[in-house]
Amino acid sequence: MSRQEEERLNAEGILNDNEREEEGVNFIEEIIREDLKNGKNDGRVHTRFPPEPNGYLHIGHAKAICIDFGMAEKYGGLCNLRFDDTNPTKEDTEYVESIKRDIRWLGFDWGDRLYYASDYFDKMYEYAVQLIKKGKAYVCDLSAEEIKEYRGTLTEPGKESPYRNRSVEENLDLFERMKNGEFPEGSKVLRAKIDMASGNINMRDPVLYRIQYATHHRTGDKWCIYPMYDYAHPIEDALEGITHSLCTLEFADHRPLYEWVLDNVDYSKDAKGRPRQIEFARLNLTYTVMSKRKLKTLVEEGYVRGWDDPRMPTISGLRRRGYTPEAIRDFCERIGVARRDSIVDIALLEHCVRDDLNKRAPRAMVVLNPLKVVIKNYPEGQVEWLETENNPEMPEMGVRKIPFSREIYIEREDFMEDPPKKFFRLKPGGEVRLKSAYIIRCEEVVKDPETGEIIELICTYDPESKSGGANAGRKVKGTLHWVDAAHAVPCEVRLYERLFTVPDPDNDEDGRSFTEKINPDSLKVLTGCLAEINLKGAKTEDRFQFLRHGYFCVDPDSTEEILVFNRIVSLKDTWAKMKNKA
Ligand code: ATP
Ligand code: MG
């Protein structure tokens, strides 16, 4: 972005970092500051990020990670990584590893505080027995459907289970036998005894434990009863000494249950302090689905090439696409933290990526659809190494040499035989400047005699028009990127469009599922592209700005013979443009 552009965006309050710094204390920080002022939790700030290892992390999780780790960092506290592995059937160590990798890549560190909900299964069992002894929990034989029926609705109270008044002894005996595997799956659950008439459905005797004969990725076959999230989470938080348990808004209705568990379980000998749950709005992005279930569908039904497909909003997809952790963190900062759900324009995310890459991506010349140009007055066999800047925005990134000789390639679309008036690229008899090289003139168009397709241009060059020459300052309307034929590096370029054709693919009010809104043209593969010699040896995740084409990143599919590039974003900044109009 140019200085001017930046000033303009600043003036509109889009980029004003200073201002954000001054007033940008979000409501979570207000709570943390208040707690610190009052000496609550002995002045500690301790958060956690609690992913369920049942899928890959996505950009929404990045927001949660930035908040959880970011708050701890900012207020001198700690943030734990805790895998919420209370559901044995859906979890996988593949996901555990990918989640760890993604958090590290984003630039956050949990130190030695890596925990699993399953670390606390013994404690949770002990506390459940405690609840039974206090008459606060009971074993219920209703089926899942019956429990649902008995639960009531938003407008009608629920009905008490016929098993609600079992004696403490009977409950203790049954719960132990549940644990010992004496009952079939689904035949019994442990429920909290709270209030079937509560206005909050979550408080109508919620299930605390269910029977599941599944091998757990960490505890194996030790358990056949597993705690429910709402029971497990406050206990995990308490045992880890979490002070501020930050989560998304859908848990707001569960907060009374979180509090109930902390009120009724006596964990004082195992932990001190009491965690507090605070909810913030989830991130929703236009043209994007974020639910893990839907992302899984995209992968499993082959709509994309995998969890790390560059079109996926997963962290691994964004990484492969070429997004930088800095850009993602900047995005999370700019969207802020609010209590109301909203949808963020994906153009803002792309804007953050451009903004970051503009400053650090070296420039390169790559021709996507090559057209050969022979410069007939250039000496045969001669090669010159011309100098060009690596990044005009960042002079400190220096210069590089690019070869120039008699045969080069330009972009096919940069030549028109019969152009409209305002076409400032190459045309018969016309002149253009080749970037960081000479001015050439098109003298002759060579066509395939059979098909009539243009296969080559014969040009002449002005030997005095390069930098330092007598005609260096001579002005022509167009400047083209090009690559030298003899030194060109073959590559494949993958261009991406949005994965969905509509801004709200989650919305199924029109009766069409999200998979019916997939953009059939979201991936376009260009083969036979040619890159300048300096890209030879580029490594996975190396990023460049290809002049006039956008930002690109080396894909791991690259081989010795052929480099594969993903387009990260084009150069057209729709976000800045939109804000400009507004
Ligand atoms: P899904 O509902 O898609 O399965 P999830 O929310 O259940 O995802 P978890 O692994 O439980 O996924 O999420 C870990 C943490 O990330 C939770 O604290 C959750 O609130 C937060 N999180 C998940 N999705 C988003 C989002 N879109 N925006 C912000 N935070 C999110
Ligand atoms: Mg969840």
CSV table of N, CA and C and ligand atoms in Angstrom, one decimal, residues 48-54 57-61 63-65 68 84 229 246-251 280-284 290-293, ligand 1:
chain,number,residue,atom,x,y,z
A,48,ARG,N,-7.4,-20.3,28.8
A,48,ARG,CA,-7.2,-21.6,28.1
A,48,ARG,C,-7.8,-21.6,26.7
A,49,PHE,N,-7.2,-22.3,25.8
A,49,PHE,CA,-7.9,-22.5,24.5
A,49,PHE,C,-8.3,-24.0,24.5
A,50,PRO,N,-9.6,-24.3,24.4
A,50,PRO,CA,-10.0,-25.7,24.6
A,50,PRO,C,-10.6,-26.3,23.3
A,51,PRO,N,-9.8,-26.6,22.3
A,51,PRO,CA,-10.4,-27.2,21.1
A,51,PRO,C,-10.8,-28.7,21.3
A,52,GLU,N,-11.8,-29.0,20.6
A,52,GLU,CA,-12.2,-30.4,20.6
A,52,GLU,C,-11.4,-31.1,19.4
A,53,PRO,N,-10.6,-32.1,19.6
A,53,PRO,CA,-9.8,-32.6,18.5
A,53,PRO,C,-10.6,-33.5,17.6
A,54,ASN,N,-11.6,-32.9,16.9
A,54,ASN,CA,-12.5,-33.6,16.0
A,54,ASN,C,-12.5,-32.9,14.6
A,57,LEU,N,-8.4,-26.8,12.8
A,57,LEU,CA,-8.8,-25.5,13.2
A,57,LEU,C,-9.0,-24.6,12.0
A,58,HIS,N,-10.0,-23.6,12.2
A,58,HIS,CA,-10.3,-22.7,11.1
A,58,HIS,C,-10.1,-21.3,11.6
A,59,ILE,N,-10.3,-20.3,10.7
A,59,ILE,CA,-10.1,-18.9,11.0
A,59,ILE,C,-10.9,-18.4,12.2
A,60,GLY,N,-12.0,-19.0,12.4
A,60,GLY,CA,-12.8,-18.7,13.6
A,60,GLY,C,-12.0,-19.1,14.9
A,61,HIS,N,-11.4,-20.3,14.8
A,61,HIS,CA,-10.6,-20.6,16.0
A,61,HIS,C,-9.4,-19.7,16.2
A,63,LYS,N,-9.4,-16.6,15.8
A,63,LYS,CA,-9.9,-15.5,16.6
A,63,LYS,C,-9.9,-15.9,18.0
A,64,ALA,N,-10.4,-17.0,18.4
A,64,ALA,CA,-10.5,-17.5,19.8
A,64,ALA,C,-9.0,-17.6,20.3
A,65,ILE,N,-8.1,-18.1,19.5
A,65,ILE,CA,-6.7,-18.3,19.9
A,65,ILE,C,-6.1,-16.9,20.2
A,68,ASP,N,-7.7,-15.8,23.5
A,68,ASP,CA,-7.2,-16.5,24.7
A,68,ASP,C,-5.8,-16.3,25.0
A,84,ASP,N,-10.3,-30.8,24.5
A,84,ASP,CA,-11.5,-31.2,25.1
A,84,ASP,C,-12.0,-32.6,24.5
A,229,TYR,N,-19.8,-32.3,28.1
A,229,TYR,CA,-19.0,-31.0,28.0
A,229,TYR,C,-19.4,-30.0,29.1
A,246,LEU,N,-12.8,-18.0,28.5
A,246,LEU,CA,-13.4,-17.2,27.4
A,246,LEU,C,-13.9,-18.2,26.3
A,247,CYS,N,-15.2,-18.0,25.9
A,247,CYS,CA,-15.8,-18.9,24.9
A,247,CYS,C,-16.8,-18.1,24.1
A,248,THR,N,-17.3,-18.8,23.1
A,248,THR,CA,-18.2,-18.1,22.2
A,248,THR,C,-19.7,-18.0,22.7
A,249,LEU,N,-20.4,-17.1,22.1
A,249,LEU,CA,-21.8,-16.8,22.7
A,249,LEU,C,-22.7,-17.9,22.9
A,250,GLU,N,-22.6,-19.0,22.0
A,250,GLU,CA,-23.6,-20.0,22.2
A,250,GLU,C,-23.5,-20.7,23.5
A,251,PHE,N,-22.5,-20.4,24.3
A,251,PHE,CA,-22.4,-21.0,25.6
A,251,PHE,C,-23.0,-20.1,26.7
A,280,PHE,N,-17.9,-14.3,24.0
A,280,PHE,CA,-17.8,-13.3,23.0
A,280,PHE,C,-18.3,-13.8,21.7
A,281,ALA,N,-18.5,-12.9,20.7
A,281,ALA,CA,-19.2,-13.3,19.4
A,281,ALA,C,-18.3,-14.2,18.6
A,282,ARG,N,-18.8,-15.2,17.9
A,282,ARG,CA,-18.0,-16.0,17.0
A,282,ARG,C,-17.7,-15.2,15.8
A,283,LEU,N,-16.7,-15.6,15.1
A,283,LEU,CA,-16.4,-15.0,13.8
A,283,LEU,C,-17.2,-15.7,12.7
A,284,ASN,N,-17.9,-15.0,11.9
A,284,ASN,CA,-18.5,-15.5,10.7
A,284,ASN,C,-17.9,-14.7,9.6
A,290,MET,N,-18.0,-22.4,8.3
A,290,MET,CA,-17.0,-22.5,9.4
A,290,MET,C,-17.3,-23.7,10.3
A,291,SER,N,-18.5,-24.3,10.1
A,291,SER,CA,-18.7,-25.4,11.1
A,291,SER,C,-17.9,-26.6,10.7
A,292,LYS,N,-17.3,-27.2,11.7
A,292,LYS,CA,-16.5,-28.4,11.4
A,292,LYS,C,-17.2,-29.5,10.7
A,293,ARG,N,-18.5,-29.6,11.0
A,293,ARG,CA,-19.2,-30.7,10.3
A,293,ARG,C,-19.3,-30.4,8.8
B,1,ATP,P1,-17.8,-26.4,15.5
B,1,ATP,O1,-19.0,-25.8,16.2
B,1,ATP,O2,-17.6,-25.9,14.1
B,1,ATP,O3,-17.7,-27.9,15.6
B,1,ATP,P2,-16.5,-25.7,17.9
B,1,ATP,O4,-16.8,-24.4,18.3
B,1,ATP,O5,-17.3,-26.8,18.5
B,1,ATP,O6,-16.6,-25.8,16.3
B,1,ATP,P3,-14.2,-26.3,19.4
B,1,ATP,O7,-13.0,-27.1,19.0
B,1,ATP,O8,-15.1,-26.7,20.5
B,1,ATP,O9,-15.0,-26.1,18.0
B,1,ATP,O10,-13.7,-24.8,19.6
B,1,ATP,C1,-12.6,-24.4,20.4
B,1,ATP,C2,-12.8,-23.0,20.8
B,1,ATP,O11,-12.8,-22.2,19.6
B,1,ATP,C3,-14.1,-22.7,21.5
B,1,ATP,O12,-13.8,-21.9,22.7
B,1,ATP,C4,-15.0,-22.0,20.6
B,1,ATP,O13,-15.8,-21.2,21.2
B,1,ATP,C5,-14.0,-21.3,19.7
B,1,ATP,N1,-14.5,-21.1,18.3
B,1,ATP,C6,-15.0,-22.0,17.5
B,1,ATP,N2,-15.5,-21.5,16.4
B,1,ATP,C7,-15.3,-20.1,16.5
B,1,ATP,C8,-15.6,-19.0,15.7
B,1,ATP,N3,-16.2,-19.1,14.5
B,1,ATP,N4,-15.2,-17.8,16.1
B,1,ATP,C9,-14.6,-17.6,17.3
B,1,ATP,N5,-14.3,-18.7,18.1
B,1,ATP,C10,-14.6,-19.9,17.8
